[in-house]
């Protein structure tokens, strides 16, 4: 994430100095605040990545590490397919790219560095996080789906259903559907591709929750739906939690020259429900554990548990 962080810092410094443009619909204060927040998020991501691979990370509370990493993987890992597809469908090298936050066009080299940062961080989290969690809480991953399944509470089933509906809506929009879209012409290839991926991850979260809750297929290793559910619920919470403030800002402030493709009321409802659904499904996935004996774990101080 270092290239991304340095680029964001340059945007803040350049905007304050008056040598770089400010994003459409933003004042100087809002633009600086937005990019300062993303610099902080990137710094937190770097710290979490180090915690996952360094011995001192084992001394941190596992809930803290897992919670922050869940949001990080929700942001980044679902974007890996987008990075591959965008490289195949994107603009030629050196061509200006438009940011999804409504900002001015950026040079192609800058877009490549940002995408490389996201892709590298996503791959790193995808490898380091499972290894870290399996070392500290192996019982969560042990066994098969059908081992001593206890079902799920009714709110979790409702959350899974909501996730499936939200995913279906986003896939529908990605395929060109216009119901609930106020400005269809604004939905370019990048926007539709991202929306489709978010929809597929929402459907994945719902399917993983259903699989673990029903205990079927019984012989499926538990770590498969747990991993997919982790990524899907993280995507729901992280991306909807990130986009919701922008939707509310446009809906309430009506900034000049800024409009979102979706109907603002529909988008607000979808993002609020998506955050809630992801937050409800994840604890249910983690707490519904198999009854098989797990290998020895490492506690929060790094010592072995017998």
CSV table of C-alpha atoms in Angstrom, one decimal:
chain,number,residue,atom,x,y,z
A,1,UNK,CA,0.0,0.0,0.0
A,2,UNK,CA,3.0,2.3,0.1
A,3,UNK,CA,2.6,3.7,-3.5
A,4,UNK,CA,-1.1,4.3,-2.8
A,5,UNK,CA,-0.3,6.1,0.4
A,6,UNK,CA,2.3,8.3,-1.2
A,7,UNK,CA,0.0,9.2,-4.0
A,8,UNK,CA,-2.8,10.2,-1.6
A,9,UNK,CA,-0.4,12.3,0.4
A,10,UNK,CA,0.7,14.1,-2.8
A,11,UNK,CA,-3.0,14.8,-3.6
A,12,UNK,CA,-3.5,16.4,-0.2
A,13,UNK,CA,-0.3,18.5,-0.3
A,14,UNK,CA,-1.0,19.4,-4.0
A,15,UNK,CA,-4.5,20.5,-3.3
A,16,UNK,CA,-3.5,22.6,-0.3
A,17,UNK,CA,-0.7,24.2,-2.4
A,18,UNK,CA,-3.1,24.8,-5.3
A,19,UNK,CA,-1.1,22.8,-7.8
A,20,UNK,CA,-3.4,19.8,-8.2
A,21,UNK,CA,-7.1,19.7,-9.0
A,22,UNK,CA,-9.8,19.1,-6.5
A,23,UNK,CA,-12.4,16.3,-7.0
A,24,UNK,CA,-15.7,17.3,-8.6
A,25,UNK,CA,-18.3,18.4,-6.1
A,26,UNK,CA,-15.7,18.8,-3.3
A,27,UNK,CA,-14.4,21.9,-1.6
A,28,UNK,CA,-10.8,22.1,-0.4
A,29,UNK,CA,-11.7,21.1,3.1
A,30,UNK,CA,-13.8,18.1,2.1
A,31,UNK,CA,-11.2,16.9,-0.5
A,32,UNK,CA,-8.4,17.1,2.1
A,33,UNK,CA,-10.5,15.4,4.7
A,34,UNK,CA,-11.5,12.5,2.4
A,35,UNK,CA,-7.9,11.8,1.2
A,36,UNK,CA,-6.5,12.2,4.7
A,37,UNK,CA,-8.9,9.6,5.9
A,38,UNK,CA,-7.8,7.2,3.1
A,39,UNK,CA,-4.2,7.8,4.1
A,40,UNK,CA,-5.1,6.8,7.6
A,41,UNK,CA,-6.9,3.7,6.3
A,42,UNK,CA,-3.9,2.7,4.2
A,43,UNK,CA,-1.6,3.2,7.2
A,44,UNK,CA,-3.9,1.0,9.3
A,45,UNK,CA,-3.8,-1.6,6.5
A,46,UNK,CA,0.0,-1.7,6.5
A,47,UNK,CA,0.0,-2.1,10.3
A,48,UNK,CA,-2.4,-5.0,10.1
A,49,UNK,CA,-0.4,-6.7,7.4
A,50,UNK,CA,2.7,-6.5,9.6
A,51,UNK,CA,0.7,-7.8,12.6
A,52,UNK,CA,-0.3,-10.9,10.6
A,53,UNK,CA,3.3,-11.9,9.8
A,54,UNK,CA,5.4,-10.6,12.7
A,55,UNK,CA,5.6,-12.4,16.1
A,56,UNK,CA,4.3,-9.3,18.0
A,57,UNK,CA,1.0,-9.7,16.1
A,58,UNK,CA,0.3,-12.8,18.2
A,59,UNK,CA,0.3,-10.7,21.3
A,60,UNK,CA,-2.5,-8.5,20.0
A,61,UNK,CA,-6.2,-9.4,20.8
A,62,UNK,CA,-7.3,-11.8,18.2
A,63,UNK,CA,-10.7,-10.0,17.9
A,64,UNK,CA,-9.0,-6.7,17.2
A,65,UNK,CA,-6.7,-8.2,14.5
A,66,UNK,CA,-9.5,-10.3,12.9
A,67,UNK,CA,-12.0,-7.4,12.9
A,68,UNK,CA,-9.7,-4.9,11.2
A,69,UNK,CA,-8.4,-7.6,8.8
A,70,UNK,CA,-12.0,-8.6,8.0
A,71,UNK,CA,-12.7,-5.0,6.8
A,72,UNK,CA,-9.4,-4.9,4.9
A,73,UNK,CA,-10.0,-8.2,3.1
A,74,UNK,CA,-13.6,-7.1,2.4
A,75,UNK,CA,-12.2,-4.1,0.6
A,76,UNK,CA,-9.3,-5.6,-1.2
A,77,UNK,CA,-9.6,-9.3,-1.9
A,78,UNK,CA,-13.0,-9.0,-3.8
A,79,UNK,CA,-11.2,-6.5,-6.1
A,80,UNK,CA,-8.7,-9.1,-7.3
A,81,UNK,CA,-11.0,-10.3,-10.1
A,82,UNK,CA,-11.7,-6.7,-11.0
A,83,UNK,CA,-8.0,-6.0,-11.3
A,84,UNK,CA,-7.6,-8.9,-13.8
A,85,UNK,CA,-10.6,-8.0,-15.8
A,86,UNK,CA,-9.8,-4.3,-15.8
A,87,UNK,CA,-6.3,-5.0,-17.1
A,88,UNK,CA,-8.0,-6.9,-20.0
A,89,UNK,CA,-10.8,-4.3,-20.7
A,90,UNK,CA,-9.1,-1.1,-19.5
A,91,UNK,CA,-7.7,1.8,-21.4
A,92,UNK,CA,-4.2,1.7,-23.1
A,93,UNK,CA,-1.2,2.4,-21.0
A,94,UNK,CA,-0.7,6.1,-20.4
A,95,UNK,CA,-4.3,7.0,-21.0
A,96,UNK,CA,-6.1,9.1,-18.4
A,97,UNK,CA,-8.3,7.1,-16.0
A,98,UNK,CA,-11.3,8.5,-14.0
A,99,UNK,CA,-11.6,7.9,-10.4
A,100,UNK,CA,-14.8,6.3,-9.0
A,101,UNK,CA,-15.1,9.0,-6.3
A,102,UNK,CA,-15.9,11.7,-8.9
A,103,UNK,CA,-12.5,13.2,-8.9
A,104,UNK,CA,-10.6,14.5,-12.0
A,105,UNK,CA,-8.9,12.2,-14.4
A,106,UNK,CA,-5.5,10.7,-13.3
A,107,UNK,CA,-2.6,9.7,-15.6
A,108,UNK,CA,-2.4,6.0,-16.5
A,109,UNK,CA,0.9,5.4,-14.6
A,110,UNK,CA,-0.8,6.7,-11.4
A,111,UNK,CA,-3.8,4.4,-11.9
A,112,UNK,CA,-1.4,1.5,-12.4
A,113,UNK,CA,0.4,2.2,-9.1
A,114,UNK,CA,-2.8,2.5,-7.2
A,115,UNK,CA,-4.2,-0.7,-8.7
A,116,UNK,CA,-0.8,-2.5,-8.0
A,117,UNK,CA,-1.1,-1.4,-4.4
A,118,UNK,CA,-4.6,-2.7,-4.0
A,119,UNK,CA,-3.8,-6.0,-5.8
A,120,UNK,CA,-0.6,-6.6,-3.8
A,121,UNK,CA,-2.3,-5.9,-0.5
A,122,UNK,CA,-5.2,-8.0,-1.4
A,123,UNK,CA,-3.0,-11.0,-2.3
A,124,UNK,CA,-1.0,-10.5,0.9
A,125,UNK,CA,-4.1,-10.5,3.1
A,126,UNK,CA,-5.5,-13.5,1.3
A,127,UNK,CA,-2.4,-15.5,2.2
A,128,UNK,CA,-1.4,-14.1,5.6
A,129,UNK,CA,-4.8,-13.8,7.3
A,130,UNK,CA,-5.9,-17.5,7.0
A,131,UNK,CA,-2.5,-18.6,8.2
A,132,UNK,CA,-2.6,-16.3,11.2
A,133,UNK,CA,-6.2,-17.2,12.2
A,134,UNK,CA,-5.6,-21.0,11.7
A,135,UNK,CA,-2.7,-20.7,14.1
A,136,UNK,CA,-4.6,-18.9,16.8
A,137,UNK,CA,-8.1,-20.3,16.4
A,138,UNK,CA,-7.8,-23.6,14.5
A,139,UNK,CA,-11.1,-25.0,15.9
A,140,UNK,CA,-13.1,-22.5,13.9
A,141,UNK,CA,-11.7,-24.0,10.6
A,142,UNK,CA,-11.7,-27.6,11.7
A,143,UNK,CA,-14.0,-30.4,10.6
A,144,UNK,CA,-16.7,-30.5,8.0
A,145,UNK,CA,-19.9,-28.6,7.4
A,146,UNK,CA,-22.1,-31.4,8.7
A,147,UNK,CA,-20.2,-31.8,12.0
A,148,UNK,CA,-22.6,-31.0,14.9
A,149,UNK,CA,-24.4,-28.2,13.0
A,150,UNK,CA,-26.8,-26.3,15.4
A,151,UNK,CA,-28.6,-24.2,12.8
A,152,UNK,CA,-28.8,-20.4,12.8
A,153,UNK,CA,-31.0,-17.9,14.6
A,154,UNK,CA,-33.8,-16.4,12.6
A,155,UNK,CA,-32.1,-12.9,12.3
A,156,UNK,CA,-29.2,-14.6,10.6
A,157,UNK,CA,-31.5,-16.3,8.0
A,158,UNK,CA,-33.1,-12.9,7.4
A,159,UNK,CA,-29.6,-11.4,6.9
A,160,UNK,CA,-28.7,-14.2,4.5
A,161,UNK,CA,-31.9,-13.6,2.5
A,162,UNK,CA,-31.3,-9.8,2.5
A,163,UNK,CA,-27.7,-10.4,1.2
A,164,UNK,CA,-29.1,-12.6,-1.6
A,165,UNK,CA,-31.6,-10.0,-2.6
A,166,UNK,CA,-29.0,-7.2,-2.6
A,167,UNK,CA,-26.6,-9.3,-4.6
A,168,UNK,CA,-29.3,-10.1,-7.2
A,169,UNK,CA,-30.1,-6.3,-7.5
A,170,UNK,CA,-26.5,-5.5,-8.1
A,171,UNK,CA,-26.0,-8.2,-10.6
A,172,UNK,CA,-29.1,-7.0,-12.4
A,173,UNK,CA,-27.7,-3.5,-12.6
A,174,UNK,CA,-24.4,-4.9,-13.8
A,175,UNK,CA,-26.1,-6.7,-16.6
A,176,UNK,CA,-27.8,-3.4,-17.8
A,177,UNK,CA,-31.0,-3.4,-15.7
A,178,UNK,CA,-32.4,0.1,-15.2
A,179,UNK,CA,-35.0,-0.3,-12.5
A,180,UNK,CA,-33.8,1.8,-9.5
A,181,UNK,CA,-31.2,3.6,-11.7
A,182,UNK,CA,-31.8,7.3,-12.1
A,183,UNK,CA,-29.1,8.0,-14.6
A,184,UNK,CA,-28.3,4.8,-16.7
A,185,UNK,CA,-26.0,6.7,-19.1
A,186,UNK,CA,-23.6,7.3,-16.2
A,187,UNK,CA,-22.9,3.7,-15.7
A,188,UNK,CA,-19.7,2.9,-17.6
A,189,UNK,CA,-18.0,-0.4,-18.0
A,190,UNK,CA,-15.9,0.0,-14.8
A,191,UNK,CA,-18.9,0.9,-12.7
A,192,UNK,CA,-20.9,-2.1,-14.0
A,193,UNK,CA,-18.0,-4.5,-13.5
A,194,UNK,CA,-17.5,-3.4,-9.9
A,195,UNK,CA,-21.3,-3.5,-9.2
A,196,UNK,CA,-21.4,-7.0,-10.7
A,197,UNK,CA,-18.5,-8.2,-8.5
A,198,UNK,CA,-20.1,-6.8,-5.4
A,199,UNK,CA,-23.3,-8.6,-6.3
A,200,UNK,CA,-21.5,-11.9,-6.7
A,201,UNK,CA,-19.8,-11.5,-3.4
A,202,UNK,CA,-23.1,-10.7,-1.7
A,203,UNK,CA,-24.6,-13.9,-3.2
A,204,UNK,CA,-21.5,-15.8,-2.0
A,205,UNK,CA,-21.9,-14.5,1.5
A,206,UNK,CA,-25.6,-15.6,1.5
A,207,UNK,CA,-24.7,-19.0,0.1
A,208,UNK,CA,-21.9,-19.6,2.6
A,209,UNK,CA,-24.2,-18.8,5.5
A,210,UNK,CA,-26.9,-21.1,4.1
A,211,UNK,CA,-24.4,-23.9,3.7
A,212,UNK,CA,-23.1,-23.7,7.2
A,213,UNK,CA,-26.5,-23.1,8.7
A,214,UNK,CA,-28.1,-26.1,7.0
A,215,UNK,CA,-25.0,-28.3,7.3
A,216,UNK,CA,-25.1,-29.3,3.7
A,217,UNK,CA,-23.3,-30.7,1.8
A,218,UNK,CA,-22.2,-32.5,5.0
A,219,UNK,CA,-18.8,-33.7,3.8
A,220,UNK,CA,-17.6,-30.3,2.6
A,221,UNK,CA,-14.6,-29.0,4.5
A,222,UNK,CA,-15.7,-26.3,6.8
A,223,UNK,CA,-12.9,-23.9,5.9
A,224,UNK,CA,-14.3,-23.5,2.3
A,225,UNK,CA,-17.7,-21.8,3.1
A,226,UNK,CA,-16.1,-20.0,6.1
A,227,UNK,CA,-13.5,-18.4,3.9
A,228,UNK,CA,-16.0,-17.5,1.2
A,229,UNK,CA,-18.4,-16.2,3.8
A,230,UNK,CA,-15.7,-14.2,5.4
A,231,UNK,CA,-14.9,-12.5,2.1
A,232,UNK,CA,-18.5,-12.0,1.1
A,233,UNK,CA,-19.6,-10.5,4.4
A,234,UNK,CA,-16.5,-8.3,4.5
A,235,UNK,CA,-17.3,-7.0,1.0
A,236,UNK,CA,-20.9,-6.2,2.0
A,237,UNK,CA,-19.8,-4.3,5.1
A,238,UNK,CA,-16.7,-2.6,3.8
A,239,UNK,CA,-17.9,-1.4,0.4
A,240,UNK,CA,-21.4,-0.4,1.4
A,241,UNK,CA,-20.0,1.2,4.5
A,242,UNK,CA,-17.6,3.2,2.3
A,243,UNK,CA,-20.2,4.2,-0.3
A,244,UNK,CA,-23.0,5.1,2.0
A,245,UNK,CA,-21.5,8.4,3.2
A,246,UNK,CA,-21.1,9.5,-0.5
A,247,UNK,CA,-24.7,8.6,-1.3
A,248,UNK,CA,-25.9,10.5,1.8
A,249,UNK,CA,-23.7,13.5,0.9
A,250,UNK,CA,-25.1,13.7,-2.6
A,251,UNK,CA,-28.6,13.2,-1.4
A,252,UNK,CA,-28.4,15.9,1.4
A,253,UNK,CA,-26.0,18.4,0.0
A,254,UNK,CA,-26.9,18.3,-3.7
A,255,UNK,CA,-23.4,19.3,-4.8
A,256,UNK,CA,-23.3,21.1,-8.2
A,257,UNK,CA,-22.2,18.9,-11.1
A,258,UNK,CA,-22.3,15.7,-9.1
A,259,UNK,CA,-24.8,12.9,-9.5
A,260,UNK,CA,-24.8,9.2,-8.9
A,261,UNK,CA,-26.3,6.7,-11.4
A,262,UNK,CA,-28.5,5.0,-8.8
A,263,UNK,CA,-31.7,6.3,-7.3
A,264,UNK,CA,-30.4,7.8,-4.1
A,265,UNK,CA,-33.2,6.4,-1.9
A,266,UNK,CA,-32.7,2.9,-3.4
A,267,UNK,CA,-29.0,3.1,-3.0
A,268,UNK,CA,-29.2,4.3,0.6
A,269,UNK,CA,-31.5,1.4,1.6
A,270,UNK,CA,-29.3,-1.2,-0.2
A,271,UNK,CA,-26.1,0.0,1.5
A,272,UNK,CA,-27.7,0.3,5.0
A,273,UNK,CA,-29.1,-3.2,4.7
A,274,UNK,CA,-25.9,-4.6,3.2
A,275,UNK,CA,-23.8,-3.3,6.2
A,276,UNK,CA,-26.3,-4.8,8.6
A,277,UNK,CA,-26.6,-8.1,6.8
A,278,UNK,CA,-22.8,-8.6,6.6
A,279,UNK,CA,-22.4,-7.7,10.3
A,280,UNK,CA,-25.1,-10.2,11.3
A,281,UNK,CA,-23.8,-13.1,9.1
A,282,UNK,CA,-20.2,-13.1,10.1
A,283,UNK,CA,-20.5,-13.9,13.8
A,284,UNK,CA,-22.9,-16.7,13.0
A,285,UNK,CA,-20.4,-18.2,10.6
A,286,UNK,CA,-17.6,-18.1,13.2
A,287,UNK,CA,-19.7,-19.3,16.2
A,288,UNK,CA,-21.2,-22.3,14.4
A,289,UNK,CA,-18.3,-24.6,15.0
A,290,UNK,CA,-17.9,-28.3,14.4
A,291,UNK,CA,-17.5,-30.7,17.2
A,292,UNK,CA,-14.3,-32.3,16.0
A,293,UNK,CA,-11.1,-32.0,18.0
A,294,UNK,CA,-9.0,-29.1,16.8
A,295,UNK,CA,-5.2,-29.1,16.7
A,296,UNK,CA,-3.5,-27.1,19.5
A,297,UNK,CA,-3.9,-23.3,19.2
A,298,UNK,CA,-1.8,-20.3,20.0
A,299,UNK,CA,-3.3,-17.9,22.6
A,300,UNK,CA,-3.1,-14.1,22.4
A,301,UNK,CA,0.3,-14.1,24.0
A,302,UNK,CA,1.8,-16.6,21.6
A,303,UNK,CA,2.0,-19.5,24.0
A,304,UNK,CA,0.7,-23.0,23.2
A,305,UNK,CA,-2.7,-24.1,24.5
A,306,UNK,CA,-2.9,-27.8,25.4
